[in-house]
Amino acid sequence: MTTTIPEIRIGIDGRKFPRAAELGPIKLLERCAELGHAGVFFRTVLDVSPDLDCGFLAAVRQRADELGLYLEMGLGKINPYNTAEAPEVRDIGKGDYLLGMTRMIEATTEIGCTALWGDTANYQRHDWGLHAIDRYRTDVDWPDQLDAIRKFLLKLKPVLVDHHAVIAVETHEEITTAEIVRLIEQVGSDTLGVTLDLANVVVRGEDPVAATRRLAPYVKKTHMRDIVLFPRPHGLERQTRACGDGVIDWQAVLGALFDAGSYPNFTIENVWGSDKNQIPLFDPDWQARQPDAVLGEILELIRLSRAFEDGARAGTMIAPDDYFSPNPSLNELEGFVTRSGTTLRAAADALRSRISKE
């Protein structure tokens, strides 16, 4: 265990936080500070300025600094088979997606944002079943998509090196943590890292704690939320929740990060509504395309689902259909971050207490 644990910083997601679009970037920063949070993670720089207005981006940076907030940004899709779903990036490059990404990297690093979010595909529609996740596309195999991602990242690498930037690949529903590690090894940890979202790794049959240990040295950014798991005929189903309202062991997660020397900002990704996702463990097609699956981790997910069922029966955990109120107040929506922050700080405090006794 690391000997010192700094105070952790809890921030908000600039796309999903309540009223984010209504407030706009600067007022969202001000609302973040008003609520006592530490910063804002904007998914892409185009969410902040669709035309990469350098004056406005500098004003956003200045306001964040005035308020003492961290400011994080990102790029978007890094899968060439997926870029048609991000036309705004190609538009910035006047038809050239690579040029669009290059201009976004230039704009973000100009204001001091150098760890840049990226994702490898989309989660589509829940009712599409297996094909809701781009890993299971039939027009192009997933290994071909991974190879295209690798080649695209290598094309971007000189730009990243020149601007001292890193793309932090999200642990999205379609990609395994082992696949992300291999990409980092192939492209280089000098220009590739991780955005850790533990609610997603379970969709790939991975235990959140084991996944964190695999990725910990490379983590640059986070999307933090909790999960519960419950059985379905096809295997399990995931529901996302505020940190502390689910089954993730946050002390173990933070301990793995800190032991690896990773001290990222902890950005809470708000969700509201069912936000369920199938984990079809018993589907032969799912199994056949899970080369990195570890039986022990799948069994751990089953154990966590049983722990949740026991808690729901005992009344210590809220049943899936009762967790999200249908007409939440603004306080309830914003409270998702506050509750999550309280949980993460308590986990960090518990680690400090453990260290002091050793």
mmCIF file of C-alpha atoms in Angstrom:
data_model
loop_
_atom_site.group_PDB
_atom_site.id
_atom_site.type_symbol
_atom_site.label_atom_id
_atom_site.label_comp_id
_atom_site.label_asym_id
_atom_site.label_seq_id
_atom_site.Cartn_x
_atom_site.Cartn_y
_atom_site.Cartn_z
ATOM 1 C CA MET A 1 0.000 0.000 0.000
ATOM 2 C CA THR A 2 1.247 3.479 -0.822
ATOM 3 C CA THR A 3 2.437 5.408 2.239
ATOM 4 C CA THR A 4 0.625 8.676 1.480
ATOM 5 C CA ILE A 5 -2.798 9.300 0.002
ATOM 6 C CA PRO A 6 -3.586 12.847 -1.111
ATOM 7 C CA GLU A 7 -6.999 14.409 -0.855
ATOM 8 C CA ILE A 8 -9.016 13.207 -3.814
ATOM 9 C CA ARG A 9 -10.815 15.598 -6.142
ATOM 10 C CA ILE A 10 -14.408 14.901 -7.165
ATOM 11 C CA GLY A 11 -15.797 16.514 -10.297
ATOM 12 C CA ILE A 12 -18.695 16.439 -12.721
ATOM 13 C CA ASP A 13 -19.291 15.244 -16.273
ATOM 14 C CA GLY A 14 -19.765 18.217 -18.590
ATOM 15 C CA ARG A 15 -22.220 16.377 -20.813
ATOM 16 C CA LYS A 16 -24.390 14.446 -18.380
ATOM 17 C CA PHE A 17 -24.563 16.723 -15.346
ATOM 18 C CA PRO A 18 -28.089 18.123 -14.864
ATOM 19 C CA ARG A 19 -28.817 21.167 -17.072
ATOM 20 C CA ALA A 20 -25.332 21.018 -18.617
ATOM 21 C CA ALA A 21 -26.525 21.978 -22.096
ATOM 22 C CA GLU A 22 -28.767 24.722 -20.702
ATOM 23 C CA LEU A 23 -26.022 26.247 -18.574
ATOM 24 C CA GLY A 24 -23.223 26.146 -21.138
ATOM 25 C CA PRO A 25 -19.539 25.627 -20.267
ATOM 26 C CA ILE A 26 -18.796 28.703 -18.147
ATOM 27 C CA LYS A 27 -21.997 28.652 -16.104
ATOM 28 C CA LEU A 28 -21.530 24.914 -15.634
ATOM 29 C CA LEU A 29 -18.097 25.588 -14.149
ATOM 30 C CA GLU A 30 -19.689 28.125 -11.837
ATOM 31 C CA ARG A 31 -22.421 25.692 -10.805
ATOM 32 C CA CYS A 32 -19.751 23.068 -10.143
ATOM 33 C CA ALA A 33 -17.905 25.442 -7.817
ATOM 34 C CA GLU A 34 -21.132 26.550 -6.144
ATOM 35 C CA LEU A 35 -21.887 22.929 -5.232
ATOM 36 C CA GLY A 36 -18.387 22.428 -3.848
ATOM 37 C CA HIS A 37 -17.084 20.063 -6.517
ATOM 38 C CA ALA A 38 -13.525 20.165 -7.828
ATOM 39 C CA GLY A 39 -13.770 20.277 -11.619
ATOM 40 C CA VAL A 40 -15.444 19.469 -14.913
ATOM 41 C CA PHE A 41 -14.628 16.785 -17.465
ATOM 42 C CA PHE A 42 -16.013 17.816 -20.866
ATOM 43 C CA ARG A 43 -16.271 14.773 -23.137
ATOM 44 C CA THR A 44 -14.934 16.557 -26.204
ATOM 45 C CA VAL A 45 -13.586 20.007 -26.851
ATOM 46 C CA LEU A 46 -16.361 20.358 -29.430
ATOM 47 C CA ASP A 47 -18.880 20.166 -26.575
ATOM 48 C CA VAL A 48 -17.260 23.367 -25.292
ATOM 49 C CA SER A 49 -16.700 25.134 -28.607
ATOM 50 C CA PRO A 50 -18.083 23.482 -31.770
ATOM 51 C CA ASP A 51 -15.863 25.682 -33.939
ATOM 52 C CA LEU A 52 -12.748 25.530 -31.715
ATOM 53 C CA ASP A 53 -12.923 29.234 -30.934
ATOM 54 C CA CYS A 54 -9.548 29.802 -29.269
ATOM 55 C CA GLY A 55 -10.744 32.937 -27.485
ATOM 56 C CA PHE A 56 -13.707 31.180 -25.912
ATOM 57 C CA LEU A 57 -11.639 28.145 -24.956
ATOM 58 C CA ALA A 58 -9.127 30.433 -23.267
ATOM 59 C CA ALA A 59 -12.004 32.098 -21.379
ATOM 60 C CA VAL A 60 -13.209 28.684 -20.166
ATOM 61 C CA ARG A 61 -9.701 27.851 -19.004
ATOM 62 C CA GLN A 62 -9.402 31.199 -17.230
ATOM 63 C CA ARG A 63 -12.743 30.776 -15.454
ATOM 64 C CA ALA A 64 -11.826 27.267 -14.301
ATOM 65 C CA ASP A 65 -8.551 28.615 -12.914
ATOM 66 C CA GLU A 66 -10.302 31.504 -11.173
ATOM 67 C CA LEU A 67 -12.636 29.031 -9.476
ATOM 68 C CA GLY A 68 -9.811 26.637 -8.576
ATOM 69 C CA LEU A 69 -11.324 23.826 -10.679
ATOM 70 C CA TYR A 70 -9.701 21.115 -12.725
ATOM 71 C CA LEU A 71 -10.576 21.211 -16.416
ATOM 72 C CA GLU A 72 -10.501 18.075 -18.545
ATOM 73 C CA MET A 73 -11.460 17.554 -22.182
ATOM 74 C CA GLY A 74 -11.454 14.927 -24.872
ATOM 75 C CA LEU A 75 -11.615 14.044 -28.529
ATOM 76 C CA GLY A 76 -14.166 11.305 -29.237
ATOM 77 C CA LYS A 77 -14.200 8.349 -31.613
ATOM 78 C CA ILE A 78 -10.848 6.733 -32.433
ATOM 79 C CA ASN A 79 -12.290 3.762 -34.356
ATOM 80 C CA PRO A 80 -12.263 4.407 -38.145
ATOM 81 C CA TYR A 81 -15.235 2.056 -38.516
ATOM 82 C CA ASN A 82 -17.147 4.330 -36.150
ATOM 83 C CA THR A 83 -16.195 7.817 -37.265
ATOM 84 C CA ALA A 84 -19.301 8.309 -39.407
ATOM 85 C CA GLU A 85 -21.141 8.625 -36.095
ATOM 86 C CA ALA A 86 -19.017 11.684 -35.217
ATOM 87 C CA PRO A 87 -19.527 13.962 -38.257
ATOM 88 C CA GLU A 88 -18.617 17.035 -36.199
ATOM 89 C CA VAL A 89 -14.986 15.862 -36.035
ATOM 90 C CA ARG A 90 -14.758 15.402 -39.784
ATOM 91 C CA ASP A 91 -16.406 18.788 -40.240
ATOM 92 C CA ILE A 92 -13.689 20.481 -38.160
ATOM 93 C CA GLY A 93 -11.179 18.890 -40.532
ATOM 94 C CA LYS A 94 -13.154 20.008 -43.609
ATOM 95 C CA GLY A 95 -13.745 16.408 -44.590
ATOM 96 C CA ASP A 96 -10.511 15.024 -43.132
ATOM 97 C CA TYR A 97 -11.145 13.162 -39.844
ATOM 98 C CA LEU A 98 -7.454 12.904 -39.000
ATOM 99 C CA LEU A 99 -7.047 16.643 -39.534
ATOM 100 C CA GLY A 100 -10.136 17.251 -37.399
ATOM 101 C CA MET A 101 -8.597 15.285 -34.546
ATOM 102 C CA THR A 102 -5.304 17.092 -35.018
ATOM 103 C CA ARG A 103 -6.997 20.482 -34.704
ATOM 104 C CA MET A 104 -8.822 19.315 -31.584
ATOM 105 C CA ILE A 105 -5.536 18.189 -30.017
ATOM 106 C CA GLU A 106 -3.968 21.551 -30.854
ATOM 107 C CA ALA A 107 -6.902 23.427 -29.317
ATOM 108 C CA THR A 108 -7.054 21.403 -26.095
ATOM 109 C CA THR A 109 -3.337 21.392 -25.415
ATOM 110 C CA GLU A 110 -3.196 25.147 -26.043
ATOM 111 C CA ILE A 111 -5.280 25.593 -22.873
ATOM 112 C CA GLY A 112 -3.351 23.021 -20.873
ATOM 113 C CA CYS A 113 -5.579 19.954 -21.308
ATOM 114 C CA THR A 114 -3.230 17.151 -22.308
ATOM 115 C CA ALA A 115 -4.962 13.935 -21.154
ATOM 116 C CA LEU A 116 -7.713 13.604 -23.753
ATOM 117 C CA TRP A 117 -10.685 11.249 -23.598
ATOM 118 C CA GLY A 118 -11.304 8.870 -26.486
ATOM 119 C CA ASP A 119 -13.616 5.912 -27.028
ATOM 120 C CA THR A 120 -13.461 2.961 -29.354
ATOM 121 C CA ALA A 121 -17.123 2.533 -30.359
ATOM 122 C CA ASN A 122 -20.717 3.225 -29.413
ATOM 123 C CA TYR A 123 -23.286 1.552 -27.236
ATOM 124 C CA GLN A 124 -26.343 1.584 -29.453
ATOM 125 C CA ARG A 125 -29.847 0.514 -28.357
ATOM 126 C CA HIS A 126 -30.631 -1.756 -25.423
ATOM 127 C CA ASP A 127 -33.359 -3.557 -27.361
ATOM 128 C CA TRP A 128 -30.835 -4.661 -30.020
ATOM 129 C CA GLY A 129 -29.485 -7.256 -27.601
ATOM 130 C CA LEU A 130 -25.989 -8.471 -28.477
ATOM 131 C CA HIS A 131 -25.787 -6.091 -31.442
ATOM 132 C CA ALA A 132 -26.248 -3.061 -29.199
ATOM 133 C CA ILE A 133 -22.468 -3.242 -28.792
ATOM 134 C CA ASP A 134 -20.226 -2.609 -31.796
ATOM 135 C CA ARG A 135 -17.972 -5.505 -30.820
ATOM 136 C CA TYR A 136 -20.653 -7.742 -32.352
ATOM 137 C CA ARG A 137 -21.036 -5.975 -35.689
ATOM 138 C CA THR A 138 -21.381 -8.433 -38.552
ATOM 139 C CA ASP A 139 -20.092 -6.151 -41.332
ATOM 140 C CA VAL A 140 -16.646 -5.919 -39.723
ATOM 141 C CA ASP A 141 -15.068 -8.215 -37.145
ATOM 142 C CA TRP A 142 -13.887 -6.781 -33.845
ATOM 143 C CA PRO A 143 -10.223 -7.779 -34.415
ATOM 144 C CA ASP A 144 -10.316 -5.763 -37.648
ATOM 145 C CA GLN A 145 -11.738 -2.802 -35.734
ATOM 146 C CA LEU A 146 -8.951 -3.079 -33.147
ATOM 147 C CA ASP A 147 -6.348 -3.154 -35.903
ATOM 148 C CA ALA A 148 -7.884 -0.068 -37.510
ATOM 149 C CA ILE A 149 -7.856 1.700 -34.124
ATOM 150 C CA ARG A 150 -4.179 0.842 -33.670
ATOM 151 C CA LYS A 151 -3.282 2.178 -37.124
ATOM 152 C CA PHE A 152 -5.270 5.373 -36.566
ATOM 153 C CA LEU A 153 -3.610 5.984 -33.196
ATOM 154 C CA LEU A 154 -0.187 5.496 -34.766
ATOM 155 C CA LYS A 155 -1.087 8.140 -37.354
ATOM 156 C CA LEU A 156 -2.026 10.503 -34.534
ATOM 157 C CA LYS A 157 1.047 9.656 -32.450
ATOM 158 C CA PRO A 158 3.379 12.324 -33.936
ATOM 159 C CA VAL A 159 0.757 14.996 -33.204
ATOM 160 C CA LEU A 160 0.363 13.741 -29.641
ATOM 161 C CA VAL A 161 4.133 13.651 -29.117
ATOM 162 C CA ASP A 162 4.547 17.187 -30.478
ATOM 163 C CA HIS A 163 1.872 18.479 -28.089
ATOM 164 C CA HIS A 164 2.870 16.321 -25.074
ATOM 165 C CA ALA A 165 -0.614 14.807 -25.088
ATOM 166 C CA VAL A 166 -2.101 11.402 -24.270
ATOM 167 C CA ILE A 167 -5.358 9.876 -25.489
ATOM 168 C CA ALA A 168 -7.070 8.254 -22.494
ATOM 169 C CA VAL A 169 -9.091 5.362 -23.948
ATOM 170 C CA GLU A 170 -12.310 4.710 -22.060
ATOM 171 C CA THR A 171 -13.084 1.262 -20.731
ATOM 172 C CA HIS A 172 -16.213 1.222 -22.860
ATOM 173 C CA GLU A 173 -18.712 -1.632 -23.157
ATOM 174 C CA GLU A 174 -17.188 -3.042 -26.349
ATOM 175 C CA ILE A 175 -13.508 -3.354 -25.389
ATOM 176 C CA THR A 176 -11.789 -5.515 -22.785
ATOM 177 C CA THR A 177 -9.179 -4.134 -20.430
ATOM 178 C CA ALA A 178 -6.665 -6.645 -21.811
ATOM 179 C CA GLU A 179 -7.300 -5.237 -25.295
ATOM 180 C CA ILE A 180 -6.683 -1.710 -24.015
ATOM 181 C CA VAL A 181 -3.402 -2.811 -22.419
ATOM 182 C CA ARG A 182 -2.320 -4.389 -25.720
ATOM 183 C CA LEU A 183 -3.157 -1.160 -27.570
ATOM 184 C CA ILE A 184 -1.049 0.792 -25.074
ATOM 185 C CA GLU A 185 1.834 -1.619 -25.567
ATOM 186 C CA GLN A 186 1.530 -1.335 -29.359
ATOM 187 C CA VAL A 187 1.139 2.448 -29.544
ATOM 188 C CA GLY A 188 3.142 3.473 -26.494
ATOM 189 C CA SER A 189 2.252 4.634 -22.996
ATOM 190 C CA ASP A 190 3.768 8.012 -23.832
ATOM 191 C CA THR A 191 0.711 8.772 -25.994
ATOM 192 C CA LEU A 192 -1.944 6.315 -24.807
ATOM 193 C CA GLY A 193 -3.580 5.894 -21.415
ATOM 194 C CA VAL A 194 -6.941 5.032 -19.867
ATOM 195 C CA THR A 195 -10.194 6.650 -18.809
ATOM 196 C CA LEU A 196 -11.408 4.237 -16.126
ATOM 197 C CA ASP A 197 -15.162 3.552 -16.128
ATOM 198 C CA LEU A 198 -15.844 0.507 -13.969
ATOM 199 C CA ALA A 199 -19.550 0.358 -14.770
ATOM 200 C CA ASN A 200 -18.573 -0.717 -18.277
ATOM 201 C CA VAL A 201 -16.000 -3.425 -17.559
ATOM 202 C CA VAL A 202 -18.650 -5.737 -16.095
ATOM 203 C CA VAL A 203 -20.354 -5.837 -19.511
ATOM 204 C CA ARG A 204 -17.230 -7.599 -20.777
ATOM 205 C CA GLY A 205 -17.421 -10.088 -17.896
ATOM 206 C CA GLU A 206 -14.667 -8.384 -15.900
ATOM 207 C CA ASP A 207 -14.440 -7.857 -12.150
ATOM 208 C CA PRO A 208 -14.098 -4.101 -11.440
ATOM 209 C CA VAL A 209 -11.284 -4.574 -8.918
ATOM 210 C CA ALA A 210 -9.265 -6.935 -11.138
ATOM 211 C CA ALA A 211 -9.828 -4.603 -14.105
ATOM 212 C CA THR A 212 -8.524 -1.655 -12.086
ATOM 213 C CA ARG A 213 -5.384 -3.570 -11.138
ATOM 214 C CA ARG A 214 -4.681 -4.346 -14.817
ATOM 215 C CA LEU A 215 -5.093 -0.755 -15.898
ATOM 216 C CA ALA A 216 -3.964 1.200 -12.832
ATOM 217 C CA PRO A 217 -0.521 2.297 -14.115
ATOM 218 C CA TYR A 218 -2.127 3.839 -17.204
ATOM 219 C CA VAL A 219 -5.148 5.616 -15.709
ATOM 220 C CA LYS A 220 -5.244 9.336 -16.568
ATOM 221 C CA LYS A 221 -8.950 10.123 -16.162
ATOM 222 C CA THR A 222 -12.061 8.530 -14.688
ATOM 223 C CA HIS A 223 -15.796 8.181 -15.090
ATOM 224 C CA MET A 224 -16.984 6.955 -11.722
ATOM 225 C CA ARG A 225 -20.308 5.269 -11.011
ATOM 226 C CA ASP A 226 -21.412 2.154 -9.192
ATOM 227 C CA ILE A 227 -23.354 -0.868 -10.419
ATOM 228 C CA VAL A 228 -25.639 -3.613 -9.287
ATOM 229 C CA LEU A 229 -25.965 -6.935 -11.054
ATOM 230 C CA PHE A 230 -28.950 -9.222 -11.119
ATOM 231 C CA PRO A 231 -29.702 -12.537 -12.857
ATOM 232 C CA ARG A 232 -31.515 -12.878 -16.157
ATOM 233 C CA PRO A 233 -32.161 -15.953 -18.325
ATOM 234 C CA HIS A 234 -29.270 -14.936 -20.600
ATOM 235 C CA GLY A 235 -26.865 -14.334 -17.701
ATOM 236 C CA LEU A 236 -26.788 -11.026 -15.827
ATOM 237 C CA GLU A 237 -28.010 -7.492 -16.214
ATOM 238 C CA ARG A 238 -26.242 -4.347 -15.039
ATOM 239 C CA GLN A 239 -27.795 -1.214 -13.627
ATOM 240 C CA THR A 240 -25.638 1.839 -12.933
ATOM 241 C CA ARG A 241 -25.961 3.834 -9.712
ATOM 242 C CA ALA A 242 -24.259 6.478 -7.605
ATOM 243 C CA CYS A 243 -21.031 5.315 -5.967
ATOM 244 C CA GLY A 244 -21.894 3.587 -2.712
ATOM 245 C CA ASP A 245 -25.336 2.463 -3.847
ATOM 246 C CA GLY A 246 -23.987 -0.633 -5.584
ATOM 247 C CA VAL A 247 -21.582 -3.522 -5.147
ATOM 248 C CA ILE A 248 -18.176 -2.150 -6.207
ATOM 249 C CA ASP A 249 -15.483 -2.328 -3.514
ATOM 250 C CA TRP A 250 -14.244 1.272 -3.648
ATOM 251 C CA GLN A 251 -11.490 0.791 -1.090
ATOM 252 C CA ALA A 252 -10.001 -1.942 -3.258
ATOM 253 C CA VAL A 253 -10.367 0.199 -6.399
ATOM 254 C CA LEU A 254 -8.699 3.261 -4.886
ATOM 255 C CA GLY A 255 -6.037 1.108 -3.275
ATOM 256 C CA ALA A 256 -5.151 -0.419 -6.662
ATOM 257 C CA LEU A 257 -4.872 3.012 -8.264
ATOM 258 C CA PHE A 258 -2.796 4.528 -5.474
ATOM 259 C CA ASP A 259 -0.497 1.497 -5.242
ATOM 260 C CA ALA A 260 0.283 1.994 -8.945
ATOM 261 C CA GLY A 261 1.042 5.674 -8.375
ATOM 262 C CA SER A 262 -2.087 6.838 -10.204
ATOM 263 C CA TYR A 263 -3.931 9.789 -8.639
ATOM 264 C CA PRO A 264 -6.519 10.874 -11.214
ATOM 265 C CA ASN A 265 -9.380 13.265 -10.722
ATOM 266 C CA PHE A 266 -12.586 11.380 -9.952
ATOM 267 C CA THR A 267 -15.291 12.577 -12.307
ATOM 268 C CA ILE A 268 -18.772 11.295 -11.497
ATOM 269 C CA GLU A 269 -20.786 10.321 -14.558
ATOM 270 C CA ASN A 270 -24.398 11.123 -13.801
ATOM 271 C CA VAL A 271 -27.044 8.704 -14.971
ATOM 272 C CA TRP A 272 -30.754 8.749 -14.416
ATOM 273 C CA GLY A 273 -33.246 6.191 -15.622
ATOM 274 C CA SER A 274 -32.977 2.453 -16.136
ATOM 275 C CA ASP A 275 -29.483 2.505 -17.733
ATOM 276 C CA LYS A 276 -29.401 -1.279 -17.842
ATOM 277 C CA ASN A 277 -27.102 -3.404 -19.958
ATOM 278 C CA GLN A 278 -27.182 -7.081 -20.748
ATOM 279 C CA ILE A 279 -24.264 -9.359 -19.896
ATOM 280 C CA PRO A 280 -25.249 -12.536 -21.804
ATOM 281 C CA LEU A 281 -22.831 -14.918 -20.097
ATOM 282 C CA PHE A 282 -24.724 -17.966 -21.360
ATOM 283 C CA ASP A 283 -24.868 -16.877 -25.016
ATOM 284 C CA PRO A 284 -22.453 -19.040 -27.083
ATOM 285 C CA ASP A 285 -21.820 -16.104 -29.439
ATOM 286 C CA TRP A 286 -20.895 -13.847 -26.522
ATOM 287 C CA GLN A 287 -18.611 -16.549 -25.126
ATOM 288 C CA ALA A 288 -16.932 -17.205 -28.488
ATOM 289 C CA ARG A 289 -15.916 -13.578 -28.845
ATOM 290 C CA GLN A 290 -14.513 -13.166 -25.330
ATOM 291 C CA PRO A 291 -10.924 -14.402 -25.754
ATOM 292 C CA ASP A 292 -9.776 -12.535 -22.645
ATOM 293 C CA ALA A 293 -12.494 -13.904 -20.369
ATOM 294 C CA VAL A 294 -11.295 -15.135 -16.982
ATOM 295 C CA LEU A 295 -13.535 -17.695 -15.283
ATOM 296 C CA GLY A 296 -12.703 -16.392 -11.818
ATOM 297 C CA GLU A 297 -13.853 -12.894 -12.749
ATOM 298 C CA ILE A 298 -17.103 -14.137 -14.250
ATOM 299 C CA LEU A 299 -17.733 -16.098 -11.059
ATOM 300 C CA GLU A 300 -17.025 -12.925 -9.071
ATOM 301 C CA LEU A 301 -19.732 -11.097 -11.040
ATOM 302 C CA ILE A 302 -22.155 -13.909 -10.237
ATOM 303 C CA ARG A 303 -21.170 -13.621 -6.568
ATOM 304 C CA LEU A 304 -21.799 -9.872 -6.676
ATOM 305 C CA SER A 305 -25.222 -10.454 -8.220
ATOM 306 C CA ARG A 306 -26.099 -12.832 -5.384
ATOM 307 C CA ALA A 307 -24.848 -10.320 -2.823
ATOM 308 C CA PHE A 308 -27.126 -7.730 -4.383
ATOM 309 C CA GLU A 309 -30.101 -10.117 -4.338
ATOM 310 C CA ASP A 310 -29.451 -10.838 -0.654
ATOM 311 C CA GLY A 311 -29.264 -7.120 0.067
ATOM 312 C CA ALA A 312 -32.466 -6.384 -1.835
ATOM 313 C CA ARG A 313 -34.301 -9.126 0.085
ATOM 314 C CA ALA A 314 -32.944 -7.829 3.383
ATOM 315 C CA GLY A 315 -33.946 -4.268 2.523
ATOM 316 C CA THR A 316 -30.380 -2.935 2.620
ATOM 317 C CA MET A 317 -30.268 -2.388 -1.149
ATOM 318 C CA ILE A 318 -32.900 -0.911 -3.429
ATOM 319 C CA ALA A 319 -34.512 -3.118 -6.055
ATOM 320 C CA PRO A 320 -33.713 -2.167 -9.686
ATOM 321 C CA ASP A 321 -37.202 -0.937 -10.538
ATOM 322 C CA ASP A 322 -37.326 1.251 -7.429
ATOM 323 C CA TYR A 323 -33.920 2.927 -7.576
ATOM 324 C CA PHE A 324 -34.621 5.792 -9.993
ATOM 325 C CA SER A 325 -37.614 7.963 -9.164
ATOM 326 C CA PRO A 326 -39.714 8.791 -12.261
ATOM 327 C CA ASN A 327 -39.834 12.554 -11.618
ATOM 328 C CA PRO A 328 -36.604 13.461 -9.837
ATOM 329 C CA SER A 329 -35.995 16.944 -8.464
ATOM 330 C CA LEU A 330 -32.904 18.936 -9.391
ATOM 331 C CA ASN A 331 -31.519 18.294 -5.907
ATOM 332 C CA GLU A 332 -31.952 14.577 -6.445
ATOM 333 C CA LEU A 333 -30.215 14.660 -9.817
ATOM 334 C CA GLU A 334 -27.319 16.767 -8.571
ATOM 335 C CA GLY A 335 -27.145 14.657 -5.414
ATOM 336 C CA PHE A 336 -25.871 11.743 -7.504
ATOM 337 C CA VAL A 337 -22.449 13.426 -7.525
ATOM 338 C CA THR A 338 -22.554 14.446 -3.860
ATOM 339 C CA ARG A 339 -23.388 10.908 -2.692
ATOM 340 C CA SER A 340 -20.723 9.436 -4.955
ATOM 341 C CA GLY A 341 -18.113 11.869 -3.660
ATOM 342 C CA THR A 342 -18.955 11.041 -0.067
ATOM 343 C CA THR A 343 -18.418 7.349 -0.802
ATOM 344 C CA LEU A 344 -15.081 7.857 -2.541
ATOM 345 C CA ARG A 345 -13.755 10.161 0.168
ATOM 346 C CA ALA A 346 -14.784 7.648 2.842
ATOM 347 C CA ALA A 347 -12.923 4.922 0.959
ATOM 348 C CA ALA A 348 -9.816 7.097 0.759
ATOM 349 C CA ASP A 349 -10.102 7.906 4.486
ATOM 350 C CA ALA A 350 -10.374 4.204 5.296
ATOM 351 C CA LEU A 351 -7.189 3.537 3.329
ATOM 352 C CA ARG A 352 -5.381 6.308 5.218
ATOM 353 C CA SER A 353 -6.555 4.838 8.518
ATOM 354 C CA ARG A 354 -5.318 1.406 7.492
ATOM 355 C CA ILE A 355 -1.897 2.833 6.572
ATOM 356 C CA SER A 356 -1.595 4.638 9.890
ATOM 357 C CA LYS A 357 -2.111 1.366 11.739
ATOM 358 C CA GLU A 358 0.443 -0.605 9.735
#
